[in-house]
Coordinates of C-alpha atoms in Angstrom, one line a residue:
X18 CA 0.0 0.0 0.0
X19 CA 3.0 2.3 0.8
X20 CA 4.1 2.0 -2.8
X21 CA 0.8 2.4 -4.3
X22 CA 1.0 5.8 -2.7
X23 CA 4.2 6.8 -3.2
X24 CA 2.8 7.4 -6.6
X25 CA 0.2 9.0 -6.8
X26 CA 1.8 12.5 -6.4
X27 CA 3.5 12.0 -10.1
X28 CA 1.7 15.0 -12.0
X29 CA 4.2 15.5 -15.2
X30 CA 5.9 13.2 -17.4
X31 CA 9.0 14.8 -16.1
X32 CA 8.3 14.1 -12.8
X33 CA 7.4 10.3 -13.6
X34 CA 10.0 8.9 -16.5
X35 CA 12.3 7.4 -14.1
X36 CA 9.8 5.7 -11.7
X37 CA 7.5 4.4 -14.9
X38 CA 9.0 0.8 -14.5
X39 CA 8.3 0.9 -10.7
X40 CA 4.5 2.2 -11.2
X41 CA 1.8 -0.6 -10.4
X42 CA -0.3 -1.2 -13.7
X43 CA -3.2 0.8 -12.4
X44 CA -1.8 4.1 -11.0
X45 CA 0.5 3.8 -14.3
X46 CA -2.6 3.4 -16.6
X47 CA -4.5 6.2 -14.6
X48 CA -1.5 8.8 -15.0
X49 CA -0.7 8.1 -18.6
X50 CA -4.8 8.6 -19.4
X51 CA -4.8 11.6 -17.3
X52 CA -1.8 12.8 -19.5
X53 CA -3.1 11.3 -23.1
X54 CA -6.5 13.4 -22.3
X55 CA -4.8 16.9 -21.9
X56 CA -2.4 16.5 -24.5
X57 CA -5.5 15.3 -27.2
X58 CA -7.8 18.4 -26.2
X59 CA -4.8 20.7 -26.8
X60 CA -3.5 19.1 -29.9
X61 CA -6.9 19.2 -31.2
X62 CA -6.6 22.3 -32.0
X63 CA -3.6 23.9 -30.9
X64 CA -4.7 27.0 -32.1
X65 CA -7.4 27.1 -30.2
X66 CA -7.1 26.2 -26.5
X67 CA -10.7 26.2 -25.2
X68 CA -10.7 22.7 -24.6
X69 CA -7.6 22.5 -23.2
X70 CA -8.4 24.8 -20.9
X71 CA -11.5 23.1 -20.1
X72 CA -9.7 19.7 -19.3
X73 CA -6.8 21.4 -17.3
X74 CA -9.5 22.9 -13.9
X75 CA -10.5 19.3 -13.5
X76 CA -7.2 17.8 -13.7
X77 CA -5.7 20.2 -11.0
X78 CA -8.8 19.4 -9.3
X79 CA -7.4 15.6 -9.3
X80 CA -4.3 16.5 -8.3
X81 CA -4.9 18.5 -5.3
X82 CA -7.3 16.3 -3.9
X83 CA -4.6 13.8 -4.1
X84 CA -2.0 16.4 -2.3
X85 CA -4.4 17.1 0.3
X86 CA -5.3 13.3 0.9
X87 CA -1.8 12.3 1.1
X88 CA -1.0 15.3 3.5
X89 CA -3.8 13.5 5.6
X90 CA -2.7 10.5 5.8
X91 CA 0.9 11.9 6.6
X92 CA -0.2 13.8 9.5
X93 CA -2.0 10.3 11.0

């Protein structure tokens, strides 16, 4: 369980590319849809950002739930 969570603060590809071969299959899956998703409603139409933009407040969303849940569990 330690390791599970020791993952799920990865946001950015940069942050992950070393620890990818470490990842469990589902929190590896779950970041690499997360990223797939924002780079397909910017590429779209790179000219126009609107869905980008419209992806990217719920992805932040995700990720500071997941901050603010593992700050939680740290202080137990």
């Amino acid at each position: 369980m330690a390791r599970r969570r020791r993952f799920e603060h990865v946001r950015t590809i940069g942050e992950a590319h070393l620890d990818l071969d470490l990842m469990p299959p589902e929190i590896l899956e779950n970041f690499i849809r997360e990223q797939w998703e924002g780079l397909n409603a910017f590429y779209a139409d790179p000219k126009n950002e609107e869905a980008f933009q419209a992806w990217l407040p719920g992805y932040r969303a995700r990720q500071r739930q997941k901050q603010q849940e593992a700050a939680r569990e740290k202080a137990i």
